[in-house]
CSV table of C-alpha atoms in Angstrom, one decimal:
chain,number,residue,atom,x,y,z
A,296,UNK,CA,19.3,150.6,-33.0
A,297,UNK,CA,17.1,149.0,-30.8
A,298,UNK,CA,17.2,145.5,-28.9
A,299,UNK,CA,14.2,143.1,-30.2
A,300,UNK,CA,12.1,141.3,-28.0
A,301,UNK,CA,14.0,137.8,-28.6
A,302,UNK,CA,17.2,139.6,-27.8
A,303,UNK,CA,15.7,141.6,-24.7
A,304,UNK,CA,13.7,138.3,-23.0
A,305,UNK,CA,17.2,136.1,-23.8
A,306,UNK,CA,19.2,138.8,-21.2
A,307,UNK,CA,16.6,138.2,-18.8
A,308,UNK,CA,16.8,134.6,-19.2
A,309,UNK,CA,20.3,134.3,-18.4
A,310,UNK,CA,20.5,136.6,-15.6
A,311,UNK,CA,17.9,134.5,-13.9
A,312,UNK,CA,19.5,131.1,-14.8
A,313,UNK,CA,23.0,133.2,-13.4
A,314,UNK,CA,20.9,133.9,-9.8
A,315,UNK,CA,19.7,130.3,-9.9
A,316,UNK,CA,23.2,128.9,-10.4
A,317,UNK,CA,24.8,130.8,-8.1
A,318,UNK,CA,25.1,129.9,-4.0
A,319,UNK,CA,23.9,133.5,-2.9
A,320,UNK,CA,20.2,134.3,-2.8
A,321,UNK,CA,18.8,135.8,-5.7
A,322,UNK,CA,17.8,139.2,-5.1
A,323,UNK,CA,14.4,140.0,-5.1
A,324,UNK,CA,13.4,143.1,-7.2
A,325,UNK,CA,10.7,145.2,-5.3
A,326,UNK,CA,7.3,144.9,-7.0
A,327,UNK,CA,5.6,148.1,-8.8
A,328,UNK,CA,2.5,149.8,-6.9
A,329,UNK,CA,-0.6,149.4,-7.8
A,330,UNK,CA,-3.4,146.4,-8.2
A,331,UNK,CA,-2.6,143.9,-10.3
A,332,UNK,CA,-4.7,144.8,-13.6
A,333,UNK,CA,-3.3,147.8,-13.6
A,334,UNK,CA,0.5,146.0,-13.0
A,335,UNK,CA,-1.0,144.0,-16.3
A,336,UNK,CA,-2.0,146.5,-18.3
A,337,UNK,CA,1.1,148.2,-18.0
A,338,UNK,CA,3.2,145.6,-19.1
A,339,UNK,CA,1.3,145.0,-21.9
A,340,UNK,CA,1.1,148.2,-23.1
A,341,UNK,CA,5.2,148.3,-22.7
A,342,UNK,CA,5.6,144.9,-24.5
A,343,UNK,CA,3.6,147.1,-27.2
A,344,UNK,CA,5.3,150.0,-27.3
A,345,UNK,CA,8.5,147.9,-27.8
A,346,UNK,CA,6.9,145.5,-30.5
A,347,UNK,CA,5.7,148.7,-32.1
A,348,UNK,CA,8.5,150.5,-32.8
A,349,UNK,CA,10.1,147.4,-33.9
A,350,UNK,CA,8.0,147.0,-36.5
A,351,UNK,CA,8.4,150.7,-37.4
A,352,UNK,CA,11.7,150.7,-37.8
A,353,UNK,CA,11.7,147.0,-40.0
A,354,UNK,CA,10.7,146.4,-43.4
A,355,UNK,CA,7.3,145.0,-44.2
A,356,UNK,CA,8.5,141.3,-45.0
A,357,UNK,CA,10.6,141.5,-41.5
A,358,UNK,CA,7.4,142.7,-39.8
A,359,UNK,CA,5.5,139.6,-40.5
A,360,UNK,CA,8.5,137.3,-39.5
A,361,UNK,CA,9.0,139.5,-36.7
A,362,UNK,CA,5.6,137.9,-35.9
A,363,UNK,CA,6.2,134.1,-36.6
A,364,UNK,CA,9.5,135.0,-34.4
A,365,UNK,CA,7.4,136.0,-31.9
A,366,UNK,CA,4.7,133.4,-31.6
A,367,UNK,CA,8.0,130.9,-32.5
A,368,UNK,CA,9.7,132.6,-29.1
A,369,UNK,CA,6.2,132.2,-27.2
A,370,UNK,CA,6.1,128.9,-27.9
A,371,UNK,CA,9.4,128.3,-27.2
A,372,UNK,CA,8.9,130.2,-23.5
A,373,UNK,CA,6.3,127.1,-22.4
A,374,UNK,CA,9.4,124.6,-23.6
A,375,UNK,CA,11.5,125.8,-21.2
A,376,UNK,CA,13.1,129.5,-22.4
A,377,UNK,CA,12.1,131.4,-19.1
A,378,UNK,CA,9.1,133.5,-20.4
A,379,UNK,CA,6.7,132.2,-17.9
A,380,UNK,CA,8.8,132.7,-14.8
A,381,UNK,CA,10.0,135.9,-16.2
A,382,UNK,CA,6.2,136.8,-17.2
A,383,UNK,CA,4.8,135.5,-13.0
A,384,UNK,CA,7.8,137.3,-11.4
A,385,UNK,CA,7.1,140.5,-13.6
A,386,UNK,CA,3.4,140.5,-12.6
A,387,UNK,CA,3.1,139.0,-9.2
A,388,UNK,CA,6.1,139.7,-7.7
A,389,UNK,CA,6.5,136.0,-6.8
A,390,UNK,CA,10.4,134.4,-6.2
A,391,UNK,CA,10.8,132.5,-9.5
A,392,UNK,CA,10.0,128.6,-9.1
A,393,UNK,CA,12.8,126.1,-9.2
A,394,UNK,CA,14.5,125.0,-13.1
A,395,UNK,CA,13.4,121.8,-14.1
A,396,UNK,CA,15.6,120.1,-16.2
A,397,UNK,CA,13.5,119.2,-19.3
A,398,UNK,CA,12.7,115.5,-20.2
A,399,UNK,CA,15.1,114.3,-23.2
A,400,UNK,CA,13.2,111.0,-23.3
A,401,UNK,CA,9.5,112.8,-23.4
A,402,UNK,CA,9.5,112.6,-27.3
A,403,UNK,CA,11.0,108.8,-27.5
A,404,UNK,CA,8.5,105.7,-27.8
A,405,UNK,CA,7.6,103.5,-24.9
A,406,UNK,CA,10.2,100.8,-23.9
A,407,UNK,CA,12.6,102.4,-26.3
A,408,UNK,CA,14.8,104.5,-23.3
A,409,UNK,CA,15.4,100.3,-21.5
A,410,UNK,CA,16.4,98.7,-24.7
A,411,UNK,CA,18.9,102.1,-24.8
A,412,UNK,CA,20.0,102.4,-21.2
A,413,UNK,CA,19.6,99.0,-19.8
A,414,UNK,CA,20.8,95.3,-21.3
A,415,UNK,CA,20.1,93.3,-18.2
A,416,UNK,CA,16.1,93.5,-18.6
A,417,UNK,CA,15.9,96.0,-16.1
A,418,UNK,CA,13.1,98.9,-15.3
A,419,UNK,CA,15.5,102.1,-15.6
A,420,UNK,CA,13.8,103.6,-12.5
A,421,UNK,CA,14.3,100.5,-10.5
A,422,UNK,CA,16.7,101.5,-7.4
A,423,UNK,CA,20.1,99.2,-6.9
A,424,UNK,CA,20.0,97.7,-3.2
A,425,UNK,CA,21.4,100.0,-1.0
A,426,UNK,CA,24.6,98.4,0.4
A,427,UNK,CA,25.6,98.8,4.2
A,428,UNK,CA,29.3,98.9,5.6
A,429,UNK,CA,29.3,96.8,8.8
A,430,UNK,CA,31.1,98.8,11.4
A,431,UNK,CA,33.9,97.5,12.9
A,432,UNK,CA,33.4,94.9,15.7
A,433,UNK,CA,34.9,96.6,18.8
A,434,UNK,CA,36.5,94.4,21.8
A,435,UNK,CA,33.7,94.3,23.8
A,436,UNK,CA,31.5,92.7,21.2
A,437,UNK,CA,34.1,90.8,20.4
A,438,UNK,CA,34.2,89.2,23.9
A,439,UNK,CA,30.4,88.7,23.7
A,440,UNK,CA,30.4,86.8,20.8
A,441,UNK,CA,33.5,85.0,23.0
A,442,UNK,CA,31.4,84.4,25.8
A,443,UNK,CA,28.1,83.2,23.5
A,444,UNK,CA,30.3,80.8,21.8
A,445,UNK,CA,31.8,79.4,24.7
A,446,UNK,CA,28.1,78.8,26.3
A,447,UNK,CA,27.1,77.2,23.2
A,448,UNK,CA,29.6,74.7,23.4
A,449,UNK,CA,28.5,73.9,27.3
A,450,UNK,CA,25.6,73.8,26.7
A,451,UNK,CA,26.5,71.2,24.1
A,452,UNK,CA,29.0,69.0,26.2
A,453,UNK,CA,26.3,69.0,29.2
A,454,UNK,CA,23.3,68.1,26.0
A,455,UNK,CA,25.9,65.2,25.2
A,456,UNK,CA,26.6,64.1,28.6
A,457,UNK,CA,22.5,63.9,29.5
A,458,UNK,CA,22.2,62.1,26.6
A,459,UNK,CA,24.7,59.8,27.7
A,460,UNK,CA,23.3,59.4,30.8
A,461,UNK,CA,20.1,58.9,30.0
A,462,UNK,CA,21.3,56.2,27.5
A,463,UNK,CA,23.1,54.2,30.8
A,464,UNK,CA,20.2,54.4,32.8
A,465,UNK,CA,17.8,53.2,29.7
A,466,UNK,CA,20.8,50.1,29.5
A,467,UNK,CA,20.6,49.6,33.3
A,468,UNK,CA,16.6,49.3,33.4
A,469,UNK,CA,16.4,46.9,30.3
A,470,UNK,CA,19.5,44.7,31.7
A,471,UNK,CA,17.3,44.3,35.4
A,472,UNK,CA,14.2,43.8,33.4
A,473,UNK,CA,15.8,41.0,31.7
A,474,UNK,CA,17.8,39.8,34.5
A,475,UNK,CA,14.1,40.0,36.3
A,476,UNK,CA,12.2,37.8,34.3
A,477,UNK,CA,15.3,35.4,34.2
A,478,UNK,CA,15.1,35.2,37.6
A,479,UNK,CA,11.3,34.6,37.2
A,480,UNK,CA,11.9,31.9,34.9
A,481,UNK,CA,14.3,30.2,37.2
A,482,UNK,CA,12.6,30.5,40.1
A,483,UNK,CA,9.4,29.0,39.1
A,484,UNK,CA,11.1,26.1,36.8
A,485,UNK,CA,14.0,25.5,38.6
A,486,UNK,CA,14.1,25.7,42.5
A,487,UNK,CA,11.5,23.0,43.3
A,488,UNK,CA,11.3,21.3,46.5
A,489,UNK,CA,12.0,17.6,45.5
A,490,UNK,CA,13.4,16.1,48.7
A,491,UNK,CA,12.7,16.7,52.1
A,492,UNK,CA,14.5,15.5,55.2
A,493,UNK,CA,14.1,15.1,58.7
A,494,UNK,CA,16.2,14.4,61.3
A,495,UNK,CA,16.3,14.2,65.5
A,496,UNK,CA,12.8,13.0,66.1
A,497,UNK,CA,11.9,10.6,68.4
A,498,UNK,CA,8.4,11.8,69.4
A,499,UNK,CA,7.4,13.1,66.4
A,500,UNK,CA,6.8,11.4,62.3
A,501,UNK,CA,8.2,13.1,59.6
A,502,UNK,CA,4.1,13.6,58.2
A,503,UNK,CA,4.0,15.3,61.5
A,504,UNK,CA,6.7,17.6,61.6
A,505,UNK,CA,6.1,18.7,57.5
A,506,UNK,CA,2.7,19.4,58.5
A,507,UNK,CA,3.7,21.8,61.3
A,508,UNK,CA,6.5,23.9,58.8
A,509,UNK,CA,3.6,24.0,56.1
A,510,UNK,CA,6.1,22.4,53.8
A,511,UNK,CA,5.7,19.9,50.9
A,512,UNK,CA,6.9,18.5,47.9
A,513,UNK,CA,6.5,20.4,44.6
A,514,UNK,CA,6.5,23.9,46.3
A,515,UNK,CA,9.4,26.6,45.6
A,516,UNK,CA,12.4,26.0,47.5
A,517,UNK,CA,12.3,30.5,48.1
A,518,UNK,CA,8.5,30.3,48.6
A,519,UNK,CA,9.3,30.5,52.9
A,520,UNK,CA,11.6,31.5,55.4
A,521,UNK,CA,13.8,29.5,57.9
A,522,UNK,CA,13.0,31.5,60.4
A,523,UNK,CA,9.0,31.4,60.0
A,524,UNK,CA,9.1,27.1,59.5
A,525,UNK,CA,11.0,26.9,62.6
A,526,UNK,CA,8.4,28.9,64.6
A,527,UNK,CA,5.8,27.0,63.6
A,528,UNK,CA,7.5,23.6,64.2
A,529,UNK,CA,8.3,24.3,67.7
A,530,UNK,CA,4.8,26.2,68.5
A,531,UNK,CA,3.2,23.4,67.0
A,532,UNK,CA,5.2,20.7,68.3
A,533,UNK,CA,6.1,21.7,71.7
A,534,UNK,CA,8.1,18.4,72.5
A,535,UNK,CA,10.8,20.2,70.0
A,536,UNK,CA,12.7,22.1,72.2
A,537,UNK,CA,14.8,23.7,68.4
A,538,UNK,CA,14.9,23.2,64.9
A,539,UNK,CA,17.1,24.2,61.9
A,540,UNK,CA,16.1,24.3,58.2
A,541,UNK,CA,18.5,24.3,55.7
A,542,UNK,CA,18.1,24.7,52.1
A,543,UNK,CA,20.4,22.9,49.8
A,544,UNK,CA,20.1,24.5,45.9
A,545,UNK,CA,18.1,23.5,43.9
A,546,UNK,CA,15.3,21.2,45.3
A,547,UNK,CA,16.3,19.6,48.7
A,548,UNK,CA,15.4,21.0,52.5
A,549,UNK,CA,17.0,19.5,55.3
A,550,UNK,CA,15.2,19.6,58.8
A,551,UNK,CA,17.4,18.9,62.3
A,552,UNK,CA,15.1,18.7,64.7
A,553,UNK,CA,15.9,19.0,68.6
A,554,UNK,CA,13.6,17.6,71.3
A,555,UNK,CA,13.0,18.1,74.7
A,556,UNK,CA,11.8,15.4,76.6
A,557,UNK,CA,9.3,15.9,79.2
A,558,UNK,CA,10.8,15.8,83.0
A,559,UNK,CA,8.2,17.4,85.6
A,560,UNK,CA,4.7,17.4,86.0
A,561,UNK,CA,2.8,19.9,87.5
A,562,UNK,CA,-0.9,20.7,88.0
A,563,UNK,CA,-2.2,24.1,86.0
A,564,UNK,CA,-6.1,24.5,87.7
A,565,UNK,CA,-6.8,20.9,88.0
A,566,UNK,CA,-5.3,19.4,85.0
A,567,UNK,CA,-1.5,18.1,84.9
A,568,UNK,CA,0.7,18.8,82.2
A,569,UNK,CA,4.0,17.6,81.5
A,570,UNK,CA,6.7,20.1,81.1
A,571,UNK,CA,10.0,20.1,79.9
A,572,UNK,CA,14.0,20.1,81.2
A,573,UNK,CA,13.2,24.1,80.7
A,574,UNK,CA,10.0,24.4,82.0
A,575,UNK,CA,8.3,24.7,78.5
A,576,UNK,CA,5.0,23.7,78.5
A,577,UNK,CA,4.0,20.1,76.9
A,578,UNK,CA,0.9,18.0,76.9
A,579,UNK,CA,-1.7,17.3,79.2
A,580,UNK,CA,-1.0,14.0,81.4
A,581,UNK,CA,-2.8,11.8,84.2
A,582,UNK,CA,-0.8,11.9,87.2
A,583,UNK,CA,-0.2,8.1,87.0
A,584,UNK,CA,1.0,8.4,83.5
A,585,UNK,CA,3.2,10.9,84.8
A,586,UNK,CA,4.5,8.8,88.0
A,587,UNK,CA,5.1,5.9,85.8
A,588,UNK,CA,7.3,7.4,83.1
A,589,UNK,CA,9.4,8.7,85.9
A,590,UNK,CA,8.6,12.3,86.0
A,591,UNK,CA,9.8,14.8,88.8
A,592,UNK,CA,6.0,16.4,90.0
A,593,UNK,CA,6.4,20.2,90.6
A,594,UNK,CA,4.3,22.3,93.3
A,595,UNK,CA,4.6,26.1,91.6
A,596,UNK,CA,3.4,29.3,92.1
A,597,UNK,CA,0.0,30.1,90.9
A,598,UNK,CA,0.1,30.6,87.2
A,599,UNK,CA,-1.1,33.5,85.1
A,600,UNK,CA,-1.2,32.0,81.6
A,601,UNK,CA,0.6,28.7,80.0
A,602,UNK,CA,0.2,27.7,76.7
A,603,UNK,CA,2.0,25.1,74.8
A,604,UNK,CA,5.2,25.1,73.8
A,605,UNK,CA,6.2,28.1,76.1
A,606,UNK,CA,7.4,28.7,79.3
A,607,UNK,CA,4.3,29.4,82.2
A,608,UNK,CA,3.9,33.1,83.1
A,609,UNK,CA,3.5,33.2,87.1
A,610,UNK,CA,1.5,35.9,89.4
A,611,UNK,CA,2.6,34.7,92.6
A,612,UNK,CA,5.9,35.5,93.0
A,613,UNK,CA,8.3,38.6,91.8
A,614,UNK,CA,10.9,36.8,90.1
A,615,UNK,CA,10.6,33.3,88.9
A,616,UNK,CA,14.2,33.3,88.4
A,617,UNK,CA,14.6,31.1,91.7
A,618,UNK,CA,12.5,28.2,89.7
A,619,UNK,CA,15.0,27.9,86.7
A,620,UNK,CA,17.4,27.4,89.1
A,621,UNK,CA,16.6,24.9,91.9
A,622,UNK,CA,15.4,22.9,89.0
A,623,UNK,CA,18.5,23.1,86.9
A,624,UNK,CA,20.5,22.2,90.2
A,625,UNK,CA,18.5,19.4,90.9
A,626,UNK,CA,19.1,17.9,87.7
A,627,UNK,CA,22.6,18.2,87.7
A,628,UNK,CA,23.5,17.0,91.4
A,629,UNK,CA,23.9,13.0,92.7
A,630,UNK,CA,20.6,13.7,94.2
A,631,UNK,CA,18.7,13.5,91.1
A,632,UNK,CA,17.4,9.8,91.0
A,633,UNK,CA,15.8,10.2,94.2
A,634,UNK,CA,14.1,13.0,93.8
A,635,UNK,CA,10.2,12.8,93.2
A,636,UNK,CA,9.3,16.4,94.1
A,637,UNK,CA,10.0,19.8,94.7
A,638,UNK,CA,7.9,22.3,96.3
A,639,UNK,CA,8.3,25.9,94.9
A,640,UNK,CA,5.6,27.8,96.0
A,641,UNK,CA,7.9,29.7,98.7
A,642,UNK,CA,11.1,30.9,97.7
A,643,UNK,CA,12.8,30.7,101.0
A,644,UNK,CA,11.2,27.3,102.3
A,645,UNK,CA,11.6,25.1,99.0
A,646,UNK,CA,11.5,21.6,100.3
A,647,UNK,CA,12.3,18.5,98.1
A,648,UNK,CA,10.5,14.7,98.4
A,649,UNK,CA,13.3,12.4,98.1
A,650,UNK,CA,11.6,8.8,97.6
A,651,UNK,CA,8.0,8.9,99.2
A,652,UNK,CA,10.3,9.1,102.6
A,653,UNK,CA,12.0,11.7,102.8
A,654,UNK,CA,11.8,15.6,103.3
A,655,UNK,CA,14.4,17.9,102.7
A,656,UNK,CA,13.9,21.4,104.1
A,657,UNK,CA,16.4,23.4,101.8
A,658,UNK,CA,15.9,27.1,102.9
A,659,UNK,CA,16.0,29.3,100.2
A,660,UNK,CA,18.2,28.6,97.2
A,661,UNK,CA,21.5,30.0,98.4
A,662,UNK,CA,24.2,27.6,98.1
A,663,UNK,CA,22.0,24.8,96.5
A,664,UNK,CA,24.6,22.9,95.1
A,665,UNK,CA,26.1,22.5,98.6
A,666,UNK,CA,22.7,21.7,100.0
A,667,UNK,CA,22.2,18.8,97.7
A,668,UNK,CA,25.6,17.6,98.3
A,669,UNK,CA,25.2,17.3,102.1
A,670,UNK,CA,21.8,15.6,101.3
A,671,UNK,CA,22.9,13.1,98.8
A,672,UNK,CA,25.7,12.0,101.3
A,673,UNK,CA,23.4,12.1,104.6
A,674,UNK,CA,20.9,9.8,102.2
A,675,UNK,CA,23.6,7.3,101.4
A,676,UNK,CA,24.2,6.5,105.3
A,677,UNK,CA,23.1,2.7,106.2
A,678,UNK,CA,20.4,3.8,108.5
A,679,UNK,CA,18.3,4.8,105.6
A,680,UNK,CA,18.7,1.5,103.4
A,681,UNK,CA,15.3,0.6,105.4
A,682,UNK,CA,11.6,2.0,105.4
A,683,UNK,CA,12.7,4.3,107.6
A,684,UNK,CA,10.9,7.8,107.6
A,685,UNK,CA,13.1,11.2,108.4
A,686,UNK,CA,13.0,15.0,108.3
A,687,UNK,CA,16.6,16.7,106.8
A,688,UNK,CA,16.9,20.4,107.5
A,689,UNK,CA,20.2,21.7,105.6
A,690,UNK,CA,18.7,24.8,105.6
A,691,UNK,CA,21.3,26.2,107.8
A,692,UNK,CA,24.7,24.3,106.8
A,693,UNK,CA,26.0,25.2,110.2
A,694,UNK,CA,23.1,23.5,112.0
A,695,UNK,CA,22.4,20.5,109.4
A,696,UNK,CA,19.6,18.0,111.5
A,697,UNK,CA,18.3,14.8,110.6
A,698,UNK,CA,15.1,13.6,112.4
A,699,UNK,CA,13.7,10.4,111.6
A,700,UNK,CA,9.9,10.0,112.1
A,701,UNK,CA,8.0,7.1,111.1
A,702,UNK,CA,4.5,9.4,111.0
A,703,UNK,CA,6.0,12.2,108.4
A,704,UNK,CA,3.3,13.9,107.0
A,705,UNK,CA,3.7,13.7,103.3
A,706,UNK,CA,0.8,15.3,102.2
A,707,UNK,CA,2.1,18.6,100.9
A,708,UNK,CA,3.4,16.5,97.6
A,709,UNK,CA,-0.3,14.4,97.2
């Protein structure tokens, strides 16, 4: 008896779902010659054949369920029985496509297969995140993350420590700003000049000697320096040979005031001006003035510049230092009351006028203390008690000569 069609397509169907189960290639049956209508036509005409003598050999009422069979079988081919692959690789010659595993959800309503598969409220198709293992941290990364922290925290410390810092400095700057404006209150509130004093004059008021410092009552006792009041007192007042201010917290100034009397006389291009025990230069004078209050006239070198209140600047000589010291001598020897002049114009023939009546030829100004000696001692001798008129050379103390003469010319002092 022979297979039916059912039976014979259900073979083929599991051989091929064997091939597609299996790891080994499937093997591939070679394709009957010919074009394919003709490949057609014969397998129709076999499926036929076979369907034919089927229906010979069967009863009438299993020939038409034969049929249903049949069209039930084709049917069930397009649902998934391998006809189709069976039919394309029996015609074509094709490789069989890949089994798809039919849809067991395709005949259940919408939303039915997530109330089924899924309680949470979620899509069934939705993917689960995809979870990563962290490889293990190896020692090198593990020193990295070493090193990182350990630069945080520097750079942390060093953040706090600026911050510090800058919080001093912000302490500092508001402390001087107050202590500023403190000072600023102080100063102009507190240190007031409210007494001034003056002491040492002779020559000079006290009016006088305020004027010259530019200093008052009511001004700030900080408002001027020592140093710039004195100058102006002794450039102004040049009978004030030194000065010392001295402030006394909070609102008194003491002035002690040092004068130098006037000594010589000496004519500057026609006018006489008095000078002082250091030569500093005074106020103008009349010669009579001068010869009245006892002043020593001086014949000097010819003078460059003079100006009040300072020493005179001299062209005619090299060194004035020979000046400073005859004069200083002459001051300080026995001699000194008699002497009404001194002629400085030479160096080495300086010659003094000793009471209208006698000259005294004193060389140059080696050994001037011993010169004036001898002189003051030759002077007090009883022959010159009278009007007598002499000529003293101690110029050379080996060969001191005394000449009187009652026709000395005395002109060299007029």
């Amino acid at each position: 008896m022979g297979k039916s069609v059912n039976e014979y397509y259900a073979e083929k169907m599991k051989k091929l779902l064997e091939m597609q189960n299996s790891e080994k290639t499937p093997a591939v049956f070679a394709p009957e010659t010919g074009s394919p209508k003709e490949k057609l036509q014969r397998a129709a005409n076999k499926d036929y054949k076979a369907e034919s003598a089927s229906q010979r050999r069967a009863p009438a009422g299993a020939r038409s369920s034969a049929v249903r069979t049949s069209s039930k079988s084709t049917s069930g081919q397009r649902n998934g029985d391998g006809r189709e692959y069976y039919d394309r690789f029996r015609s074509g010659g094709e490789r069989p496509l890949k089994y798809t595993k039919p849809n067991v959800n395709a005949d259940k309503a919408p939303g039915e297969e997530a109330k089924e598969g899924f309680n949470l409220g979620k899509s069934p198709t939705e993917k689960k995140p995809r979870q990563t293992k962290e490889p293990e941290q190896t020692a090198e990364d593990r020193l990295r993350e070493e090193e990182k922290r350990e630069e945080a925290e520097f750079r942390a410390a060093r953040a706090r420590r600026l911050r510090k810092i800058r919080d001093n400095l912000i302490s500092v700057v508001l402390i001087a700003a107050v202590a500023a404006v403190l000072c600023v209150v102080v100063y102009r509130l507190v240190f007031v000049i409210s007494e001034i004093n003056v002491e040492g004059t002779e020559r000079y008021s006290k009016e006088e000697i305020l004027a010259a410092a530019e200093i008052s009552e009511g001004d700030h006792l900080y408002s001027f320096r020592n140093s710039q009041a004195e100058k102006l007192i002794t450039v102004r007042c040049p009978a004030v040979g030194s000065v010392t201010v001295d402030k006394v917290a909070p609102s008194t100034v003491n002035l002690y005031v040092t004068e130098e009397p006037a000594q010589f006389y000496a004519d500057f291009y026609g006018e006489y001006r008095e000078l002082s025990e250091t030569l500093r230069v005074l106020y103008a004078i009349e010669r009579e003035k001068a010869e009245e209050d006892g002043l020593v006239q001086l014949k000097l070198p010819a003078v460059s510049t003079a100006y009040s209140g300072k020493k005179a600047d001299y062209s005619g000589v090299r060194s004035d230092s020979y000046i400073y010291d005859v004069t200083e001598a002459a001051r300080d020897s026995e001699l000194w009351e008699k002497i009404e002049g001194i002629d400085l114009r030479n160096k080495y023939d300086i010659v003094l006028n000793c009471q209208d009546k006698y000259l005294v030829f004193l060389g140059d100004y080696s050994s001037l203390k011993t010169k004036l000696k001898i002189t003051s001692e030759v002077l007090c001798d009883p022959m010159f008690l009278g009007d007598v008129k002499a000529k003293i050379d101690v110029s050379d103390l080996s060969a001191t000569s005394v000449i009187t003469d009652s026709n000395l010319d005395m002109s060299r002092f007029s």
